[in-house]
mmCIF file of C-alpha atoms in Angstrom:
data_model
loop_
_atom_site.group_PDB
_atom_site.id
_atom_site.type_symbol
_atom_site.label_atom_id
_atom_site.label_comp_id
_atom_site.label_asym_id
_atom_site.label_seq_id
_atom_site.Cartn_x
_atom_site.Cartn_y
_atom_site.Cartn_z
ATOM 1 C CA MET W 1 96.917 -122.263 30.081
ATOM 2 C CA THR W 2 93.493 -123.933 30.275
ATOM 3 C CA GLN W 3 93.081 -126.766 27.772
ATOM 4 C CA THR W 4 89.796 -128.118 26.428
ATOM 5 C CA LEU W 5 89.229 -131.713 27.523
ATOM 6 C CA GLU W 6 89.156 -134.170 24.622
ATOM 7 C CA LEU W 7 88.205 -137.838 24.859
ATOM 8 C CA GLY W 8 89.373 -140.144 22.114
ATOM 9 C CA LEU W 9 89.794 -143.739 21.026
ATOM 10 C CA ASP W 10 92.844 -145.567 19.673
ATOM 11 C CA THR W 11 93.251 -148.842 17.828
ATOM 12 C CA PHE W 12 96.067 -150.757 16.166
ATOM 13 C CA GLY W 13 93.623 -152.718 14.034
ATOM 14 C CA ASP W 14 94.080 -155.941 16.003
ATOM 15 C CA ILE W 15 93.180 -159.040 13.990
ATOM 16 C CA THR W 16 89.774 -160.122 15.311
ATOM 17 C CA GLU W 17 87.765 -163.316 15.564
ATOM 18 C CA ALA W 18 85.057 -164.169 13.066
ATOM 19 C CA GLN W 19 81.749 -165.693 14.214
ATOM 20 C CA ASP W 20 83.113 -169.226 13.763
ATOM 21 C CA GLY W 21 86.149 -168.479 15.952
ATOM 22 C CA SER W 22 88.642 -168.258 13.086
ATOM 23 C CA LEU W 23 90.796 -165.178 12.585
ATOM 24 C CA LYS W 24 89.574 -162.647 10.062
ATOM 25 C CA HIS W 25 91.608 -161.637 7.031
ATOM 26 C CA GLU W 26 93.291 -158.234 7.325
ATOM 27 C CA ALA W 27 91.029 -156.907 4.565
ATOM 28 C CA ASP W 28 87.933 -157.750 6.606
ATOM 29 C CA VAL W 29 89.444 -156.111 9.689
ATOM 30 C CA LEU W 30 90.139 -152.913 7.741
ATOM 31 C CA ARG W 31 86.528 -152.783 6.542
ATOM 32 C CA ASP W 32 85.367 -153.317 10.122
ATOM 33 C CA LEU W 33 87.600 -150.447 11.220
ATOM 34 C CA VAL W 34 85.712 -148.109 8.911
ATOM 35 C CA GLU W 35 82.455 -149.068 10.640
ATOM 36 C CA GLN W 36 84.096 -148.491 14.013
ATOM 37 C CA GLY W 37 85.377 -145.069 12.968
ATOM 38 C CA VAL W 38 81.992 -143.999 11.614
ATOM 39 C CA LEU W 39 80.314 -145.081 14.864
ATOM 40 C CA ALA W 40 82.893 -143.168 16.911
ATOM 41 C CA ASP W 41 82.090 -140.040 14.912
ATOM 42 C CA GLU W 42 78.328 -140.543 15.273
ATOM 43 C CA THR W 43 78.580 -140.936 19.056
ATOM 44 C CA GLY W 44 80.615 -137.738 19.478
ATOM 45 C CA VAL W 45 84.099 -139.143 20.138
ATOM 46 C CA ASP W 46 86.649 -136.333 19.756
ATOM 47 C CA PHE W 47 89.564 -138.232 18.232
ATOM 48 C CA LEU W 48 90.382 -141.556 16.574
ATOM 49 C CA GLY W 49 94.015 -142.703 16.529
ATOM 50 C CA LEU W 50 95.221 -145.489 14.237
ATOM 51 C CA GLY W 51 98.506 -147.170 15.126
ATOM 52 C CA GLU W 52 101.059 -148.133 12.462
ATOM 53 C CA HIS W 53 102.403 -151.697 12.718
ATOM 54 C CA HIS W 54 104.030 -154.219 10.404
ATOM 55 C CA ARG W 55 103.315 -157.619 11.935
ATOM 56 C CA ALA W 56 100.695 -160.358 11.829
ATOM 57 C CA ASP W 57 98.805 -159.174 14.953
ATOM 58 C CA PHE W 58 97.582 -155.950 13.341
ATOM 59 C CA ALA W 59 95.947 -154.871 10.079
ATOM 60 C CA ILE W 60 97.012 -151.205 9.957
ATOM 61 C CA SER W 61 100.306 -150.582 8.169
ATOM 62 C CA ALA W 62 99.197 -147.515 6.161
ATOM 63 C CA PRO W 63 97.033 -145.508 8.579
ATOM 64 C CA GLU W 64 96.843 -142.387 6.410
ATOM 65 C CA ILE W 65 95.005 -144.280 3.655
ATOM 66 C CA LEU W 66 92.449 -145.583 6.133
ATOM 67 C CA MET W 67 92.118 -142.104 7.655
ATOM 68 C CA SER W 68 91.488 -140.572 4.204
ATOM 69 C CA PHE W 69 88.658 -143.054 3.661
ATOM 70 C CA LEU W 70 87.287 -142.209 7.100
ATOM 71 C CA ALA W 71 87.568 -138.485 6.399
ATOM 72 C CA ALA W 72 85.025 -138.939 3.612
ATOM 73 C CA ARG W 73 82.684 -140.946 5.865
ATOM 74 C CA THR W 74 82.824 -138.765 8.995
ATOM 75 C CA ARG W 75 81.981 -135.184 9.876
ATOM 76 C CA GLN W 76 83.724 -133.972 13.012
ATOM 77 C CA ILE W 77 86.042 -136.527 14.604
ATOM 78 C CA LYS W 78 89.751 -135.705 14.524
ATOM 79 C CA LEU W 79 91.827 -138.350 12.744
ATOM 80 C CA GLY W 80 95.409 -139.151 13.641
ATOM 81 C CA THR W 81 97.961 -141.823 14.387
ATOM 82 C CA SER W 82 98.974 -143.657 17.522
ATOM 83 C CA VAL W 83 101.748 -143.695 16.424
ATOM 84 C CA THR W 84 103.535 -142.877 13.158
ATOM 85 C CA VAL W 85 106.867 -144.738 13.305
ATOM 86 C CA LEU W 86 108.998 -141.813 12.167
ATOM 87 C CA SER W 87 112.335 -143.625 12.479
ATOM 88 C CA SER W 88 111.588 -145.855 9.482
ATOM 89 C CA ASP W 89 109.679 -143.254 7.440
ATOM 90 C CA ASP W 90 110.555 -140.199 5.371
ATOM 91 C CA PRO W 91 109.725 -136.933 7.191
ATOM 92 C CA ILE W 92 108.933 -135.147 3.929
ATOM 93 C CA ARG W 93 106.487 -137.849 2.865
ATOM 94 C CA VAL W 94 104.964 -137.873 6.369
ATOM 95 C CA PHE W 95 104.337 -134.141 6.078
ATOM 96 C CA GLN W 96 102.872 -134.491 2.587
ATOM 97 C CA ARG W 97 100.545 -137.341 3.548
ATOM 98 C CA PHE W 98 99.221 -135.499 6.583
ATOM 99 C CA SER W 99 98.883 -132.127 4.870
ATOM 100 C CA THR W 100 96.879 -133.944 2.170
ATOM 101 C CA LEU W 101 94.727 -135.634 4.810
ATOM 102 C CA ASP W 102 94.271 -132.294 6.579
ATOM 103 C CA ALA W 103 92.970 -130.744 3.349
ATOM 104 C CA LEU W 104 90.573 -133.612 2.626
ATOM 105 C CA SER W 105 89.232 -133.727 6.184
ATOM 106 C CA GLY W 106 88.766 -129.992 6.616
ATOM 107 C CA GLY W 107 91.571 -129.539 9.150
ATOM 108 C CA ARG W 108 90.973 -132.690 11.236
ATOM 109 C CA ALA W 109 94.368 -134.378 10.757
ATOM 110 C CA GLU W 110 96.824 -134.957 13.594
ATOM 111 C CA ILE W 111 100.128 -136.806 13.910
ATOM 112 C CA THR W 112 101.506 -138.633 16.921
ATOM 113 C CA LEU W 113 105.175 -139.422 16.431
ATOM 114 C CA GLY W 114 107.034 -142.251 18.071
ATOM 115 C CA ARG W 115 109.762 -144.799 17.683
ATOM 116 C CA GLY W 116 107.233 -147.586 18.159
ATOM 117 C CA SER W 117 107.309 -150.489 20.580
ATOM 118 C CA PHE W 118 108.048 -152.946 17.754
ATOM 119 C CA THR W 119 111.029 -153.001 15.400
ATOM 120 C CA GLU W 120 109.680 -154.912 12.358
ATOM 121 C CA SER W 121 109.679 -151.753 10.241
ATOM 122 C CA PHE W 122 113.474 -151.418 10.431
ATOM 123 C CA PRO W 123 114.454 -154.504 8.397
ATOM 124 C CA LEU W 124 111.305 -154.137 6.271
ATOM 125 C CA PHE W 125 112.352 -150.701 5.022
ATOM 126 C CA GLY W 126 116.104 -151.266 5.132
ATOM 127 C CA PHE W 127 117.106 -149.391 8.286
ATOM 128 C CA LYS W 128 119.668 -150.550 10.840
ATOM 129 C CA LEU W 129 118.649 -150.998 14.462
ATOM 130 C CA ASP W 130 121.994 -149.621 15.620
ATOM 131 C CA GLN W 131 120.808 -146.255 14.215
ATOM 132 C CA TYR W 132 117.623 -146.390 16.313
ATOM 133 C CA GLU W 133 118.351 -143.147 18.197
ATOM 134 C CA VAL W 134 119.947 -141.039 15.479
ATOM 135 C CA LEU W 135 117.219 -141.848 12.941
ATOM 136 C CA PHE W 136 114.453 -140.653 15.233
ATOM 137 C CA GLU W 137 116.323 -137.575 16.467
ATOM 138 C CA GLN W 138 117.264 -136.301 13.021
ATOM 139 C CA LYS W 139 113.979 -137.167 11.323
ATOM 140 C CA LEU W 140 112.102 -135.415 14.114
ATOM 141 C CA ASP W 141 114.312 -132.373 13.643
ATOM 142 C CA LEU W 142 113.582 -132.307 9.915
ATOM 143 C CA LEU W 143 109.831 -132.826 10.359
ATOM 144 C CA SER W 144 109.746 -130.045 12.940
ATOM 145 C CA ALA W 145 111.381 -127.724 10.413
ATOM 146 C CA LEU W 146 108.743 -128.677 7.828
ATOM 147 C CA LEU W 147 105.906 -128.095 10.279
ATOM 148 C CA ASN W 148 107.120 -124.636 11.212
ATOM 149 C CA ASN W 149 108.498 -123.211 7.956
ATOM 150 C CA GLU W 150 107.262 -122.953 4.372
ATOM 151 C CA VAL W 151 110.839 -122.717 3.084
ATOM 152 C CA VAL W 152 113.209 -125.242 4.644
ATOM 153 C CA SER W 153 116.962 -125.564 4.759
ATOM 154 C CA TRP W 154 118.261 -128.552 6.741
ATOM 155 C CA SER W 155 121.341 -130.726 6.990
ATOM 156 C CA GLY W 156 122.173 -133.894 8.926
ATOM 157 C CA GLN W 157 123.650 -137.381 8.697
ATOM 158 C CA ILE W 158 120.652 -139.310 7.404
ATOM 159 C CA ARG W 159 120.131 -137.702 3.980
ATOM 160 C CA PRO W 160 121.521 -135.044 1.633
ATOM 161 C CA PRO W 161 120.866 -131.475 2.804
ATOM 162 C CA LEU W 162 117.841 -129.428 1.838
ATOM 163 C CA LYS W 163 118.432 -125.901 0.556
ATOM 164 C CA GLN W 164 115.534 -123.457 0.418
ATOM 165 C CA GLN W 165 113.024 -126.182 -0.397
ATOM 166 C CA ARG W 166 109.235 -125.842 -0.399
ATOM 167 C CA VAL W 167 107.069 -128.880 0.308
ATOM 168 C CA PHE W 168 103.547 -129.276 -1.048
ATOM 169 C CA PRO W 169 100.651 -129.342 -0.384
ATOM 170 C CA ARG W 170 100.881 -126.584 2.164
ATOM 171 C CA VAL W 171 98.627 -126.651 5.210
ATOM 172 C CA GLN W 172 95.784 -124.240 4.607
ATOM 173 C CA SER W 173 94.290 -122.909 7.818
ATOM 174 C CA LYS W 174 96.459 -123.757 10.838
ATOM 175 C CA PRO W 175 99.678 -125.662 11.555
ATOM 176 C CA LEU W 176 99.375 -129.446 11.742
ATOM 177 C CA THR W 177 98.961 -130.700 15.295
ATOM 178 C CA CYS W 178 101.842 -133.038 16.033
ATOM 179 C CA TRP W 179 102.192 -134.915 19.332
ATOM 180 C CA ILE W 180 105.196 -136.829 20.596
ATOM 181 C CA GLY W 181 104.457 -140.208 22.093
ATOM 182 C CA VAL W 182 106.344 -140.843 25.344
ATOM 183 C CA GLY W 183 106.719 -144.312 26.806
ATOM 184 C CA GLY W 184 108.416 -143.396 30.050
ATOM 185 C CA SER W 185 111.847 -141.807 29.687
ATOM 186 C CA PRO W 186 112.827 -138.314 30.904
ATOM 187 C CA GLU W 187 114.706 -137.771 27.636
ATOM 188 C CA SER W 188 111.482 -138.208 25.657
ATOM 189 C CA VAL W 189 109.712 -135.677 27.875
ATOM 190 C CA VAL W 190 112.429 -133.073 27.341
ATOM 191 C CA ARG W 191 112.416 -133.826 23.611
ATOM 192 C CA ALA W 192 108.704 -132.983 23.406
ATOM 193 C CA VAL W 193 109.319 -129.649 25.122
ATOM 194 C CA THR W 194 112.398 -128.893 23.011
ATOM 195 C CA TYR W 195 110.329 -129.184 19.844
ATOM 196 C CA ASN W 196 107.379 -127.393 21.477
ATOM 197 C CA MET W 197 104.979 -130.277 20.860
ATOM 198 C CA PRO W 198 102.186 -131.705 23.018
ATOM 199 C CA MET W 199 103.042 -134.930 24.846
ATOM 200 C CA MET W 200 101.088 -138.185 24.722
ATOM 201 C CA LEU W 201 101.965 -140.625 27.524
ATOM 202 C CA ALA W 202 101.543 -144.293 26.636
ATOM 203 C CA ILE W 203 100.563 -145.841 29.978
ATOM 204 C CA ILE W 204 99.815 -149.516 29.437
ATOM 205 C CA GLY W 205 100.285 -150.892 32.947
ATOM 206 C CA GLY W 206 100.556 -149.967 36.608
ATOM 207 C CA ASN W 207 99.133 -147.057 38.564
ATOM 208 C CA PRO W 208 98.887 -143.994 36.286
ATOM 209 C CA ALA W 209 100.079 -141.802 39.189
ATOM 210 C CA ARG W 210 103.608 -143.167 38.715
ATOM 211 C CA PHE W 211 103.817 -140.955 35.601
ATOM 212 C CA LYS W 212 103.271 -137.783 37.622
ATOM 213 C CA PRO W 213 107.041 -137.031 37.791
ATOM 214 C CA TYR W 214 107.098 -136.955 33.981
ATOM 215 C CA VAL W 215 104.261 -134.432 33.951
ATOM 216 C CA GLU W 216 106.123 -132.312 36.515
ATOM 217 C CA LEU W 217 109.289 -132.545 34.409
ATOM 218 C CA TYR W 218 107.289 -131.440 31.353
ATOM 219 C CA HIS W 219 106.053 -128.330 33.164
ATOM 220 C CA GLN W 220 109.523 -127.572 34.541
ATOM 221 C CA ALA W 221 111.114 -127.910 31.118
ATOM 222 C CA CYS W 222 108.457 -125.649 29.565
ATOM 223 C CA ALA W 223 109.214 -122.989 32.169
ATOM 224 C CA GLN W 224 112.971 -123.270 31.685
ATOM 225 C CA MET W 225 112.740 -123.100 27.874
ATOM 226 C CA GLY W 226 110.104 -120.356 27.900
ATOM 227 C CA HIS W 227 107.517 -122.469 26.081
ATOM 228 C CA GLU W 228 103.785 -122.335 26.667
ATOM 229 C CA VAL W 229 102.521 -125.585 28.183
ATOM 230 C CA LYS W 230 101.006 -127.706 25.430
ATOM 231 C CA PRO W 231 98.204 -130.258 25.857
ATOM 232 C CA LEU W 232 99.030 -133.436 27.773
ATOM 233 C CA GLY W 233 97.410 -136.737 26.894
ATOM 234 C CA VAL W 234 97.328 -140.377 27.971
ATOM 235 C CA HIS W 235 96.807 -143.496 25.855
ATOM 236 C CA SER W 236 95.742 -146.591 27.811
ATOM 237 C CA PRO W 237 93.900 -149.845 27.039
ATOM 238 C CA GLY W 238 90.369 -150.702 28.107
ATOM 239 C CA HIS W 239 86.964 -152.099 27.233
ATOM 240 C CA VAL W 240 83.427 -150.955 28.056
ATOM 241 C CA ALA W 241 80.409 -153.244 28.473
ATOM 242 C CA GLU W 242 77.056 -153.041 30.247
ATOM 243 C CA SER W 243 78.512 -154.299 33.543
ATOM 244 C CA ASP W 244 81.928 -154.719 35.155
ATOM 245 C CA GLU W 245 81.546 -158.499 35.075
ATOM 246 C CA GLU W 246 80.658 -158.584 31.399
ATOM 247 C CA ALA W 247 83.536 -156.281 30.432
ATOM 248 C CA LEU W 248 86.119 -158.366 32.272
ATOM 249 C CA GLU W 249 84.668 -161.657 31.020
ATOM 250 C CA GLN W 250 84.755 -160.446 27.408
ATOM 251 C CA LEU W 251 88.220 -158.933 27.588
ATOM 252 C CA TRP W 252 90.113 -161.498 29.686
ATOM 253 C CA PRO W 253 90.802 -164.321 27.189
ATOM 254 C CA HIS W 254 91.865 -161.940 24.430
ATOM 255 C CA TYR W 255 93.945 -159.752 26.731
ATOM 256 C CA LYS W 256 95.756 -162.774 28.189
ATOM 257 C CA ALA W 257 96.411 -164.374 24.811
ATOM 258 C CA PHE W 258 97.867 -161.147 23.420
ATOM 259 C CA HIS W 259 99.901 -160.441 26.575
ATOM 260 C CA ASP W 260 101.330 -163.956 26.677
ATOM 261 C CA ARG W 261 102.124 -164.033 22.953
ATOM 262 C CA LEU W 262 103.992 -160.741 23.216
ATOM 263 C CA GLY W 263 105.539 -161.882 26.497
ATOM 264 C CA SER W 264 107.015 -164.937 24.813
ATOM 265 C CA GLU W 265 108.954 -162.541 22.569
ATOM 266 C CA ARG W 266 110.029 -160.208 25.363
ATOM 267 C CA GLY W 267 110.561 -162.530 28.317
ATOM 268 C CA TRP W 268 107.451 -161.651 30.330
ATOM 269 C CA ALA W 269 105.769 -164.164 32.608
ATOM 270 C CA PRO W 270 102.281 -165.348 31.556
ATOM 271 C CA MET W 271 99.456 -163.201 32.911
ATOM 272 C CA GLY W 272 97.270 -164.595 35.692
ATOM 273 C CA LYS W 273 93.615 -163.746 36.202
ATOM 274 C CA GLU W 274 94.225 -162.000 39.540
ATOM 275 C CA ALA W 275 96.855 -159.698 38.017
ATOM 276 C CA PHE W 276 94.414 -158.868 35.219
ATOM 277 C CA ILE W 277 91.665 -157.994 37.698
ATOM 278 C CA GLN W 278 94.011 -155.856 39.791
ATOM 279 C CA GLU W 279 95.107 -153.968 36.666
ATOM 280 C CA ALA W 280 91.448 -153.322 35.828
ATOM 281 C CA ARG W 281 90.688 -152.114 39.350
ATOM 282 C CA GLY W 282 93.627 -149.850 40.041
ATOM 283 C CA GLY W 283 96.101 -149.961 37.187
ATOM 284 C CA SER W 284 95.994 -148.675 33.633
ATOM 285 C CA LEU W 285 93.371 -151.037 32.233
ATOM 286 C CA TYR W 286 90.063 -149.143 32.004
ATOM 287 C CA ALA W 287 87.655 -152.069 31.742
ATOM 288 C CA GLY W 288 84.146 -152.151 33.165
ATOM 289 C CA ALA W 289 80.695 -150.629 33.035
ATOM 290 C CA PRO W 290 80.419 -147.005 31.812
ATOM 291 C CA GLU W 291 80.292 -145.603 35.359
ATOM 292 C CA THR W 292 83.376 -147.572 36.430
ATOM 293 C CA VAL W 293 85.408 -146.576 33.388
ATOM 294 C CA ALA W 294 84.308 -142.947 33.670
ATOM 295 C CA ARG W 295 85.349 -142.717 37.332
ATOM 296 C CA ARG W 296 88.770 -144.166 36.624
ATOM 297 C CA ILE W 297 89.380 -141.955 33.580
ATOM 298 C CA THR W 298 88.329 -138.900 35.595
ATOM 299 C CA LYS W 299 90.763 -139.817 38.355
ATOM 300 C CA THR W 300 93.631 -140.130 35.870
ATOM 301 C CA ILE W 301 92.728 -136.817 34.248
ATOM 302 C CA GLY W 302 92.807 -135.124 37.642
ATOM 303 C CA THR W 303 95.976 -136.840 38.832
ATOM 304 C CA LEU W 304 98.020 -135.968 35.754
ATOM 305 C CA GLY W 305 96.310 -132.747 34.653
ATOM 306 C CA LEU W 306 95.320 -134.057 31.227
ATOM 307 C CA SER W 307 93.607 -132.338 28.345
ATOM 308 C CA ARG W 308 93.145 -135.585 26.390
ATOM 309 C CA PHE W 309 92.484 -139.209 27.291
ATOM 310 C CA ASP W 310 92.502 -141.862 24.551
ATOM 311 C CA LEU W 311 91.159 -145.333 25.290
ATOM 312 C CA LYS W 312 92.765 -148.109 23.236
ATOM 313 C CA TYR W 313 89.528 -149.972 22.751
ATOM 314 C CA ALA W 314 90.815 -153.052 20.906
ATOM 315 C CA THR W 315 93.131 -155.620 22.460
ATOM 316 C CA GLY W 316 93.780 -158.964 20.860
ATOM 317 C CA THR W 317 91.163 -160.904 18.926
ATOM 318 C CA MET W 318 88.010 -159.405 20.461
ATOM 319 C CA PRO W 319 85.062 -159.725 18.019
ATOM 320 C CA HIS W 320 83.978 -156.726 15.980
ATOM 321 C CA SER W 321 80.520 -156.761 17.615
ATOM 322 C CA GLN W 322 82.026 -156.330 21.104
ATOM 323 C CA LEU W 323 84.263 -153.508 19.875
ATOM 324 C CA MET W 324 81.282 -151.725 18.351
ATOM 325 C CA LYS W 325 79.357 -151.977 21.621
ATOM 326 C CA SER W 326 82.363 -150.669 23.530
ATOM 327 C CA ILE W 327 82.625 -147.664 21.190
ATOM 328 C CA GLU W 328 78.908 -146.967 21.517
ATOM 329 C CA LEU W 329 79.019 -147.034 25.325
ATOM 330 C CA TYR W 330 82.187 -144.920 25.407
ATOM 331 C CA GLY W 331 80.683 -142.192 23.235
ATOM 332 C CA THR W 332 77.148 -142.152 24.637
ATOM 333 C CA LYS W 333 77.741 -142.906 28.326
ATOM 334 C CA VAL W 334 81.398 -142.764 29.405
ATOM 335 C CA MET W 335 82.222 -139.419 27.811
ATOM 336 C CA PRO W 336 79.220 -137.499 29.227
ATOM 337 C CA LEU W 337 79.919 -138.958 32.670
ATOM 338 C CA VAL W 338 83.593 -137.966 32.529
ATOM 339 C CA ARG W 339 82.751 -134.412 31.494
ATOM 340 C CA GLU W 340 80.189 -134.173 34.288
ATOM 341 C CA MET W 341 82.645 -135.523 36.877
ATOM 342 C CA VAL W 342 85.478 -133.263 35.713
ATOM 343 C CA ALA W 343 83.196 -130.231 35.780
ATOM 344 C CA GLY W 344 82.040 -131.157 39.269
#
């Protein structure tokens, strides 16, 4: 099946620097995010994904509220998550929030489901980490039932059973688009196919070609289960500036600080400048001038057979002004170049 190519942007609402070098309040970051979303819409970006997190690095903990505000300020851009942490949420409430957003936005709402790369939501909402797997599996099963049926009966271990229940508001025109975020396990790939959902690969480091076996597994599983191949997408970090040198110079201190802060929690070694440059040249960091970023995105699209590429345009404390310029260049220069290169 031929899929239409979509080019999107993702953000977690990273806490950014103010003009005096101090960190902005979360409220200021959220207001800046509205400006960023409006600009993305004005420059023709296909999709904006907002990531749910519950820690001091990020401002977005309730993405659907921000997306509803953006729905009123934008005209055509699709609005979704990257990701919704389903394990610590209620599948019925997830469906209701997104069906409401879909109504308000005129059918532009999407969900990307995941277990998340952070675990702060588990103690925050009273869930046990030793139920990490079963919570996601069963909540995904229930949400899938809600997405595909107006009347739902369901039973499992995580909640009392549902018997012939209807959930409102109903989706009006077409089923909600729901992706499954995959970080790099064969089980996650098969899970996406089992539930007949498109797959979004989170590739945050290394050569994107190393994920080709997962794409092949996805196609094999679709054939074996008799499912039509759904869209395939990639989410990767990057930054666009007028030149390669400017992009790397702007991104480097923020990228390193974020990497090293997270690494101190997870046992990673501090990042060196040479490793950063190598990642930008041949890994999964799409940083550079519009032509450079467009060539590298096009190569990844061709290598993995993608129908969507989402650039995570904010990393660390990069100033709002630099993020706005990156969005502008992505929409007005990178996207037309990618479409031209793919067509050629």
